[in-house]
PDB file of C-alpha atoms in Angstrom:
ATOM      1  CA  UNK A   1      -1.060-130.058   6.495  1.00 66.00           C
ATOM      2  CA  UNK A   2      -0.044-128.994  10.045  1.00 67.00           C
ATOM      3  CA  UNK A   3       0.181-132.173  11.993  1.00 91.00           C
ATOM      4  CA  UNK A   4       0.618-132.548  15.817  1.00 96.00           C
ATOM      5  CA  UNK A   5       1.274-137.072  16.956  1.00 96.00           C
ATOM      6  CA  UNK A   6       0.907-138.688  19.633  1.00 96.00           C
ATOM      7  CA  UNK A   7       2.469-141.912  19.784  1.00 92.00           C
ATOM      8  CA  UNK A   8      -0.459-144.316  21.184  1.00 93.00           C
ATOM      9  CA  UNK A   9      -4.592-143.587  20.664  1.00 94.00           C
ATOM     10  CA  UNK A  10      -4.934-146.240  23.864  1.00 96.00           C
ATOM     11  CA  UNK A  11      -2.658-147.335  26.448  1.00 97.00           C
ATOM     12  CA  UNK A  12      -3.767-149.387  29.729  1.00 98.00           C
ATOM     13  CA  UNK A  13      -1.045-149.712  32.090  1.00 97.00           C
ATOM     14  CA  UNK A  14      -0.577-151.168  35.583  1.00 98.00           C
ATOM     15  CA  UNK A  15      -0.490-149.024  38.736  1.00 98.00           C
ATOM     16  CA  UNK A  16       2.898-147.815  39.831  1.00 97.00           C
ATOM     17  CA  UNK A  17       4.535-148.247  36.225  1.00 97.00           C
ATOM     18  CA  UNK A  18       6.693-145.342  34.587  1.00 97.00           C
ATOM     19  CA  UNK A  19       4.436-143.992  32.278  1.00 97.00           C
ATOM     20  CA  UNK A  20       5.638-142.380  28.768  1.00 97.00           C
ATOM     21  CA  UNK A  21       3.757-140.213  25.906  1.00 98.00           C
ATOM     22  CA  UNK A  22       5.045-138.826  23.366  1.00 97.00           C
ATOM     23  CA  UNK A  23       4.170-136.217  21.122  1.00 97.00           C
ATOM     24  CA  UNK A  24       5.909-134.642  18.079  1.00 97.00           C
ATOM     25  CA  UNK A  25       4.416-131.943  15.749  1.00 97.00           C
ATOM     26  CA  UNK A  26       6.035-130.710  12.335  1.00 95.00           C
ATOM     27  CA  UNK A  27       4.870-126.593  12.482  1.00 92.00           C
ATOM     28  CA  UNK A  28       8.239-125.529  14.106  1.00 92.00           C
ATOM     29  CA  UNK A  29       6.052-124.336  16.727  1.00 93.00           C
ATOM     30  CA  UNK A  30       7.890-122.450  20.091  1.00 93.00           C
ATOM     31  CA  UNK A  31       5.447-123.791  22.565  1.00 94.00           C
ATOM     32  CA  UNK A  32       4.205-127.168  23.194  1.00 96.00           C
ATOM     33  CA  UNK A  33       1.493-128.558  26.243  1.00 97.00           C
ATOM     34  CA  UNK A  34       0.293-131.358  27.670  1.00 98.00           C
ATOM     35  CA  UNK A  35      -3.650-131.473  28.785  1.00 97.00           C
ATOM     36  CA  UNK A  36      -5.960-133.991  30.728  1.00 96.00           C
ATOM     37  CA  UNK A  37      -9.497-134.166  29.695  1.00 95.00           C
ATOM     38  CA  UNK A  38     -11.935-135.494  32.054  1.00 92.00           C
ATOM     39  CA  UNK A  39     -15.711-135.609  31.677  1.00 87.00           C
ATOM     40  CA  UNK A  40     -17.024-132.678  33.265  1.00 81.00           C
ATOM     41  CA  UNK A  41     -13.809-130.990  34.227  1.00 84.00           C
ATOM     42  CA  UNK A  42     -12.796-129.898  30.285  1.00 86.00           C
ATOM     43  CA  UNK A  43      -9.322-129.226  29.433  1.00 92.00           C
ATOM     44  CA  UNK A  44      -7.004-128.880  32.373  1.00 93.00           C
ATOM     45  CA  UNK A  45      -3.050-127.942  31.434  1.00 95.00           C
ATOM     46  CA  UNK A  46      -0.549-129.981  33.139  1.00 97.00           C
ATOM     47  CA  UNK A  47       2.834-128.901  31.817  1.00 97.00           C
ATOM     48  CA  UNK A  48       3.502-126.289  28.926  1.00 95.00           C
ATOM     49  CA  UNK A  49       6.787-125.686  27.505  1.00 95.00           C
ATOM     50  CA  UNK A  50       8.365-122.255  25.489  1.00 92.00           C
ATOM     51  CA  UNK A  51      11.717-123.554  24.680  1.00 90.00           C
ATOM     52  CA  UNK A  52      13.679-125.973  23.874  1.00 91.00           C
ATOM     53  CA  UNK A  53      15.000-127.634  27.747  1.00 86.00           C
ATOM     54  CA  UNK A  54      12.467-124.904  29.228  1.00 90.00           C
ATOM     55  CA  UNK A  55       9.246-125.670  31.192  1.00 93.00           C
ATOM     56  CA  UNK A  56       6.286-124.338  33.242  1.00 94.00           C
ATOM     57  CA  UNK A  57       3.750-126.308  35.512  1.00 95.00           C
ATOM     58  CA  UNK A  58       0.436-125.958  34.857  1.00 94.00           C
ATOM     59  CA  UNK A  59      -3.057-126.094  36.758  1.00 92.00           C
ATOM     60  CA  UNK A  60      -2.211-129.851  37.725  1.00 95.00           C
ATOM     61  CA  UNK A  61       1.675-130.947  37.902  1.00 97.00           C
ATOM     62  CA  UNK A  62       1.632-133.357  40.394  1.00 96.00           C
ATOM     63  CA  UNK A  63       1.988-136.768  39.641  1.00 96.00           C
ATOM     64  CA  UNK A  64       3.553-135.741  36.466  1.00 98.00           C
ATOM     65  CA  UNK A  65       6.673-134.382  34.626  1.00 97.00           C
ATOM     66  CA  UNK A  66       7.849-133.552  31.588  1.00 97.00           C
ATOM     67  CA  UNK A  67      10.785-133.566  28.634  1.00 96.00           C
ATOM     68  CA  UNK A  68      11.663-130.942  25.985  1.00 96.00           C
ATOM     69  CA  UNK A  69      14.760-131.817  24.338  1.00 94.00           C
ATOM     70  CA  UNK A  70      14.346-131.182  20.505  1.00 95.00           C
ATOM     71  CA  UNK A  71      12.154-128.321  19.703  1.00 95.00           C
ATOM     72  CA  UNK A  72       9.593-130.872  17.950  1.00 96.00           C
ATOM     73  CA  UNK A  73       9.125-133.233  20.762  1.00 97.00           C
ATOM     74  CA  UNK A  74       7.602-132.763  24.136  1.00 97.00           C
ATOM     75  CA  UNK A  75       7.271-135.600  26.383  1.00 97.00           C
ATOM     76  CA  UNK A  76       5.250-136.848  29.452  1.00 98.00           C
ATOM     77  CA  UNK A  77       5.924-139.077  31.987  1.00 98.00           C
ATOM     78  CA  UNK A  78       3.749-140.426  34.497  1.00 97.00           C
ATOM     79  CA  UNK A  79       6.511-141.104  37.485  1.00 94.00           C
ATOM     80  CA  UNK A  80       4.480-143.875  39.066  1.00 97.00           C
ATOM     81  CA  UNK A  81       0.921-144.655  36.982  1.00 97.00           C
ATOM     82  CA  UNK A  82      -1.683-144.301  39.590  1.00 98.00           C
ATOM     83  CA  UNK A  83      -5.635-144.667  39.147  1.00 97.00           C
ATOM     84  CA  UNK A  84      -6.971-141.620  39.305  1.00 97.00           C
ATOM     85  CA  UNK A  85      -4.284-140.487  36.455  1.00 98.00           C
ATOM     86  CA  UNK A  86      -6.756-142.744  34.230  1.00 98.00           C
ATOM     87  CA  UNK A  87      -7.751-139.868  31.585  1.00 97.00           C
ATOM     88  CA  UNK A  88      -7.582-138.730  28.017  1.00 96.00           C
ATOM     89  CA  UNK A  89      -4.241-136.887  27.462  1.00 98.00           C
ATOM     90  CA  UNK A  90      -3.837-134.585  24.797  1.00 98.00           C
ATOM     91  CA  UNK A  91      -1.025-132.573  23.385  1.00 98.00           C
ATOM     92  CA  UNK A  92      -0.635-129.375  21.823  1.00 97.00           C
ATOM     93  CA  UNK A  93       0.966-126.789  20.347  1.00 96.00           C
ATOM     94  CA  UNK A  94       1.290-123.060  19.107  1.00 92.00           C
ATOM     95  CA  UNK A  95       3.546-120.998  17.369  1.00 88.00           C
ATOM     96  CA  UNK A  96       4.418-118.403  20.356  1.00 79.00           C
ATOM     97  CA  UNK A  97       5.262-114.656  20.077  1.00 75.00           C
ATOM     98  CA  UNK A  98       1.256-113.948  20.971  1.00 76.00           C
ATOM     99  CA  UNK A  99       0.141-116.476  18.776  1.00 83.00           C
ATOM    100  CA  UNK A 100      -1.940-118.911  20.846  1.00 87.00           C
ATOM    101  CA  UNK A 101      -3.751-120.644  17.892  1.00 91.00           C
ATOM    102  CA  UNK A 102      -3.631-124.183  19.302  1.00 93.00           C
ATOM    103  CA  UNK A 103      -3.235-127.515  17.211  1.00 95.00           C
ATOM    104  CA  UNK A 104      -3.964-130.718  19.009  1.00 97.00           C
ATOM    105  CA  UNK A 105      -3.002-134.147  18.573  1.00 97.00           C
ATOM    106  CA  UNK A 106      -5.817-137.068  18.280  1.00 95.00           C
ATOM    107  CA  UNK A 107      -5.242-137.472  22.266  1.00 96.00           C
ATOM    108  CA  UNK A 108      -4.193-141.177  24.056  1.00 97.00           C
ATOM    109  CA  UNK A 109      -6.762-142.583  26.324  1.00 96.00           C
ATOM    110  CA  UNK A 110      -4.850-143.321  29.152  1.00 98.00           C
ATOM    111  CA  UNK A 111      -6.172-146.618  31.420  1.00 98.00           C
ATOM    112  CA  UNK A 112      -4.499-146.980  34.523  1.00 98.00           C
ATOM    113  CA  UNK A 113      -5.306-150.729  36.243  1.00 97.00           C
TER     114      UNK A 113
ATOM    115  CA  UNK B   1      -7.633-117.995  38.524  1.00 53.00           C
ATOM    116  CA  UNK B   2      -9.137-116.591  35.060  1.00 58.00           C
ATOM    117  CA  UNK B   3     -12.459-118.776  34.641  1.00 81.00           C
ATOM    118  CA  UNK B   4     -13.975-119.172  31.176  1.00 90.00           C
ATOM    119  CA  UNK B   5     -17.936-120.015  32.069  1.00 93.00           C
ATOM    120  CA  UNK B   6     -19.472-121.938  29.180  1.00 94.00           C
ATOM    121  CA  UNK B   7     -23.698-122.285  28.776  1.00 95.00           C
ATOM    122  CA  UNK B   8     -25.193-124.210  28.338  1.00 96.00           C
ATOM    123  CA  UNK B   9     -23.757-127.654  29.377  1.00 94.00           C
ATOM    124  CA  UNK B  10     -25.453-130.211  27.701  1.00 96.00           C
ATOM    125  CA  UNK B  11     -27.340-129.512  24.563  1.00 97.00           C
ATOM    126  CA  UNK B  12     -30.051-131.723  22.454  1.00 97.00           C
ATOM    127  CA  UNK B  13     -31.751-130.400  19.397  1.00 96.00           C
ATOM    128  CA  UNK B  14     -34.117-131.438  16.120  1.00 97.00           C
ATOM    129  CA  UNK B  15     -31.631-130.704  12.473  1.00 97.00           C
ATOM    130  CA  UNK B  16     -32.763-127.724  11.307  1.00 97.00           C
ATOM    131  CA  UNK B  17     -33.280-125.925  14.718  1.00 97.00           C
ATOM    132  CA  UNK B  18     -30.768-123.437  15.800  1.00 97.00           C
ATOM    133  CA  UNK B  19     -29.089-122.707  18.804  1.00 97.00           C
ATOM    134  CA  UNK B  20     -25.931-120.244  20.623  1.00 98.00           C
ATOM    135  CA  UNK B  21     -23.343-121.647  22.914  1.00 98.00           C
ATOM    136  CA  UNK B  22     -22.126-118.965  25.343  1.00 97.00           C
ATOM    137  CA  UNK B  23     -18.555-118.108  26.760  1.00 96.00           C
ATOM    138  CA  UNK B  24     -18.763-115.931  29.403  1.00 95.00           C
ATOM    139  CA  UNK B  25     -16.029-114.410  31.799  1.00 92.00           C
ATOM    140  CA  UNK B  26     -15.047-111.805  34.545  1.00 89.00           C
ATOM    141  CA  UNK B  27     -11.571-111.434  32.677  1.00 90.00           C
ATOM    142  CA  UNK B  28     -10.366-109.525  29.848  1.00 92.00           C
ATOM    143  CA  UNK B  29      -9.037-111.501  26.925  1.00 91.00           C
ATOM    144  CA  UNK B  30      -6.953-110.050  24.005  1.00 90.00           C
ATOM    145  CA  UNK B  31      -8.253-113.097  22.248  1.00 91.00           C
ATOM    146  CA  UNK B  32     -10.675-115.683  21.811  1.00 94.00           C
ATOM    147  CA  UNK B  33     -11.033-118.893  19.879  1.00 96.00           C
ATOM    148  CA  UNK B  34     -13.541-121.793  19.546  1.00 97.00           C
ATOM    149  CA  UNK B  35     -12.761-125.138  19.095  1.00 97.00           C
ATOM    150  CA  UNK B  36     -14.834-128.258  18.276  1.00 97.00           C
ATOM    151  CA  UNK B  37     -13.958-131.817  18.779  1.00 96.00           C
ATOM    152  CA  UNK B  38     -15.517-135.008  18.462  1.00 94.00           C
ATOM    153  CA  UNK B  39     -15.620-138.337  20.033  1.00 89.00           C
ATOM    154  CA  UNK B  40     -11.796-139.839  20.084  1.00 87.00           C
ATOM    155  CA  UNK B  41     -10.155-136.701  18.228  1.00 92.00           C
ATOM    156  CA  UNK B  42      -8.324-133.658  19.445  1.00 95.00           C
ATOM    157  CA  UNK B  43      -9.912-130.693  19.507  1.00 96.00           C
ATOM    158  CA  UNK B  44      -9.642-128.539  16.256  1.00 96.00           C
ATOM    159  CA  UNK B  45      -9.645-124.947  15.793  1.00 96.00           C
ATOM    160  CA  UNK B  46     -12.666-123.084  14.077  1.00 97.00           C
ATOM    161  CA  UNK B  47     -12.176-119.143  14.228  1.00 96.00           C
ATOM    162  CA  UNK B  48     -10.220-116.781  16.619  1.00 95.00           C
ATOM    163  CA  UNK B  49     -12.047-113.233  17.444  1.00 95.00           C
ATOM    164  CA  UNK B  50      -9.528-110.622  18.732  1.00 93.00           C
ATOM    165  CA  UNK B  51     -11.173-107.123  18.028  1.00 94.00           C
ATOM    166  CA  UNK B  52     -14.413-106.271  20.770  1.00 94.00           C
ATOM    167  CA  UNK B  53     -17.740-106.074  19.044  1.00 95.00           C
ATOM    168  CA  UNK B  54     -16.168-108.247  15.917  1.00 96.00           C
ATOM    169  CA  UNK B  55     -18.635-111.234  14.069  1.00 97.00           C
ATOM    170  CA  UNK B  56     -17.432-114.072  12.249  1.00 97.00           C
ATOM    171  CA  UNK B  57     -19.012-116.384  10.043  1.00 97.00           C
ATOM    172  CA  UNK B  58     -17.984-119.458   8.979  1.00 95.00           C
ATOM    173  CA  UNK B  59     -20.841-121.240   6.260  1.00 95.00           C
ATOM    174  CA  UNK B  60     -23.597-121.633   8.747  1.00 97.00           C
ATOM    175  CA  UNK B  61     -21.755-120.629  12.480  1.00 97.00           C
ATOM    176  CA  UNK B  62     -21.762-117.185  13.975  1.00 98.00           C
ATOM    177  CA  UNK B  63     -19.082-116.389  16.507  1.00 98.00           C
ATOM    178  CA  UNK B  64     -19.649-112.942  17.905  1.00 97.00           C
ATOM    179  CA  UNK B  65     -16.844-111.377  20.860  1.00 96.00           C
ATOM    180  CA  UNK B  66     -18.849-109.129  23.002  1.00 95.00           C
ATOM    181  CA  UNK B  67     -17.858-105.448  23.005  1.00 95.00           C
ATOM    182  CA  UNK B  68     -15.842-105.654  26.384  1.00 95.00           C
ATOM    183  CA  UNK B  69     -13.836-108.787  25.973  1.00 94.00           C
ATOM    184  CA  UNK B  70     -14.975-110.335  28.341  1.00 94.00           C
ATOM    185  CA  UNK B  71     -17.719-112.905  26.606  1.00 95.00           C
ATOM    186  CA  UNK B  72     -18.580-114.549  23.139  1.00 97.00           C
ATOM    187  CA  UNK B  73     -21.346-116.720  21.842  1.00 97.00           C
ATOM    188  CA  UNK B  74     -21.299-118.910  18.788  1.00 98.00           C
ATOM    189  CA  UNK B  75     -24.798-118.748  16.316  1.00 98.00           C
ATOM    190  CA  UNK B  76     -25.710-121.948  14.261  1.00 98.00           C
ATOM    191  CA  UNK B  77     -28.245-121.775  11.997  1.00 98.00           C
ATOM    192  CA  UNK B  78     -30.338-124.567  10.707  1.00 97.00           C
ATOM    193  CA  UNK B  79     -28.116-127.365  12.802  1.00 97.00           C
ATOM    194  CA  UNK B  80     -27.125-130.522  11.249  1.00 97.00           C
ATOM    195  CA  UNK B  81     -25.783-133.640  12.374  1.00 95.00           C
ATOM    196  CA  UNK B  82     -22.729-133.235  11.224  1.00 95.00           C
ATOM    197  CA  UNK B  83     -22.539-129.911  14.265  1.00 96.00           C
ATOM    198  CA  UNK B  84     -22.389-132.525  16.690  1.00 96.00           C
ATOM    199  CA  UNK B  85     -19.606-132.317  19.207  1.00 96.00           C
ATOM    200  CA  UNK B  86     -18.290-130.994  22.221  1.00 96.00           C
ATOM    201  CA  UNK B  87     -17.402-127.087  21.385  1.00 97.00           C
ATOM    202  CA  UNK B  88     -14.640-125.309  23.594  1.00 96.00           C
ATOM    203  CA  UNK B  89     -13.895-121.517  24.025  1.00 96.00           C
ATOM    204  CA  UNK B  90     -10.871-120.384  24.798  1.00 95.00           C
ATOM    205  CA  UNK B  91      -9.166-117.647  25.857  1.00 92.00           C
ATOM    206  CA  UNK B  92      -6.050-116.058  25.683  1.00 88.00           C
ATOM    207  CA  UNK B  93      -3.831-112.926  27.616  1.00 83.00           C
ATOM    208  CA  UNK B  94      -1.799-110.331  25.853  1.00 77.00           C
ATOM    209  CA  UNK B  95       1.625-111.864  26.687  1.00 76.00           C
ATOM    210  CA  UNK B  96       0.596-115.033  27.866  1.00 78.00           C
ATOM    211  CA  UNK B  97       1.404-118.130  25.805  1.00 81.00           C
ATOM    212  CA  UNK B  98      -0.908-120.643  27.377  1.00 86.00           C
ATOM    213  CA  UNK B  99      -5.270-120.157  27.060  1.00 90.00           C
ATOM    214  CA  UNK B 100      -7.867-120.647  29.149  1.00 91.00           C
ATOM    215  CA  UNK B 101     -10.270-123.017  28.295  1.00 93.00           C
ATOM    216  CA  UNK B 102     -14.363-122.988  29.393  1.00 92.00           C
ATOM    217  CA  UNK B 103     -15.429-126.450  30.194  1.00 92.00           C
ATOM    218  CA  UNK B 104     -17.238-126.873  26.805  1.00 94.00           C
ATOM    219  CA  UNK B 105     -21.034-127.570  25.471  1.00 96.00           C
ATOM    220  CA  UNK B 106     -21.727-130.932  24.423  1.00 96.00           C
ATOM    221  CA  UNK B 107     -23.925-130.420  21.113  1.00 97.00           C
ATOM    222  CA  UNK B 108     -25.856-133.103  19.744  1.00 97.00           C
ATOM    223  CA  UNK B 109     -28.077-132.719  16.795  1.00 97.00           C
ATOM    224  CA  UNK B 110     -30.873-135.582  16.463  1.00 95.00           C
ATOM    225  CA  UNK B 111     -31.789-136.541  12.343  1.00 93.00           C
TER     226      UNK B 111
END
């Protein structure tokens, strides 16, 4: 079974903290994102990655950043935890080469107090 | 920006009724997928269309990508509660590794 992990389901974390999630998926897949979901505003992409080391912003960088340095784990960090970064995060990936069949993780509600 | 427009929004029906979810766009796509996810999980992928004018069926869901590329609807026949969920479109560029997604239909089916 093709399996995409995130390392927490909940987090709650102060305000101005160094944020981390992790995800790690077993397909060997080339690309890898990061999403927010927020009620009414579906699934917006905040980094996506192609490569191993290599990295794109997406709709909604700021705030954020992001680590690729094994081909199964993408990372992102949340430079300074801020309210309004309170959201469900969820990571994904797809095999690349035109295939953009995505498999998600189970997402990490993100609480920012 | 490429825009996926889902319809409608919200969604509240009797088991046994049936119902489409549409996906419409201005924007050509070389493919399209639907997704459904419920409360606390990730999304999770149930068919990708790629060919204009192609139908899908999977047990009691239709997915239909209209003839221009440029919409899709998903059929369900005699809904269940088990169809409840919020369901996503999706689409994707030719040579473009990240999609699109709409802003999804929240589907609830009342026993």
């Amino acid at each position: 079974d093709v399996k995409v992990t995130q390392s927490s389901r909940y987090l709650v974390k102060r305000t101005g903290e160094k944020v981390f999630l992790e995800c790690v998926q077993d397909m060997d897949h080339e690309n890898m994102f990061w999403y927010r979901q927020d009620p009414g505003l579906g699934l917006r992409l905040i980094y996506f990655s192609y490569d191993v080391k290599m990295k794109e912003k997406g709709d909604i960088p700021e705030g954020y950043s992001v680590s690729r340095e094994k081909k199964e784990r993408f990372s992102l960090i949340l430079e300074s935890a801020s309210t309004n970064q309170t959201s469900m995060y969820l990571c994904a990936s797809s095999g690349g080469w035109g295939n953009t069949e995505a498999f998600f993780g189970q997402g990490t509600r993100l609480t920012v107090v | 920006t490429q825009l996926l427009e889902q319809s409608p929004q919200f969604l509240s029906i009797q088991e046994g009724e049936n119902l489409t979810v549409y996906c419409n766009s201005s924007s050509v796509f070389s493919s399209l997928q639907w997704y459904r996810q419920e409360p606390g999980e990730g999304p999770v992928l149930l068919v990708t269309v790629v060919t204009g004018g192609e139908v899908k069926k999977l047990k009691r869901l239709t997915f239909q990508f209209g003839d221009a590329r440029k919409d899709s609807s998903l059929h369900i026949t005699a809904a269940q509660p088990g169809d409840t969920g919020l369901y996503l479109c999706a689409g994707g560029f030719q040579g473009a590794q990240k999609l699109v997604f709409g802003q999804g239909t929240r589907l609830t089916i009342n026993p």
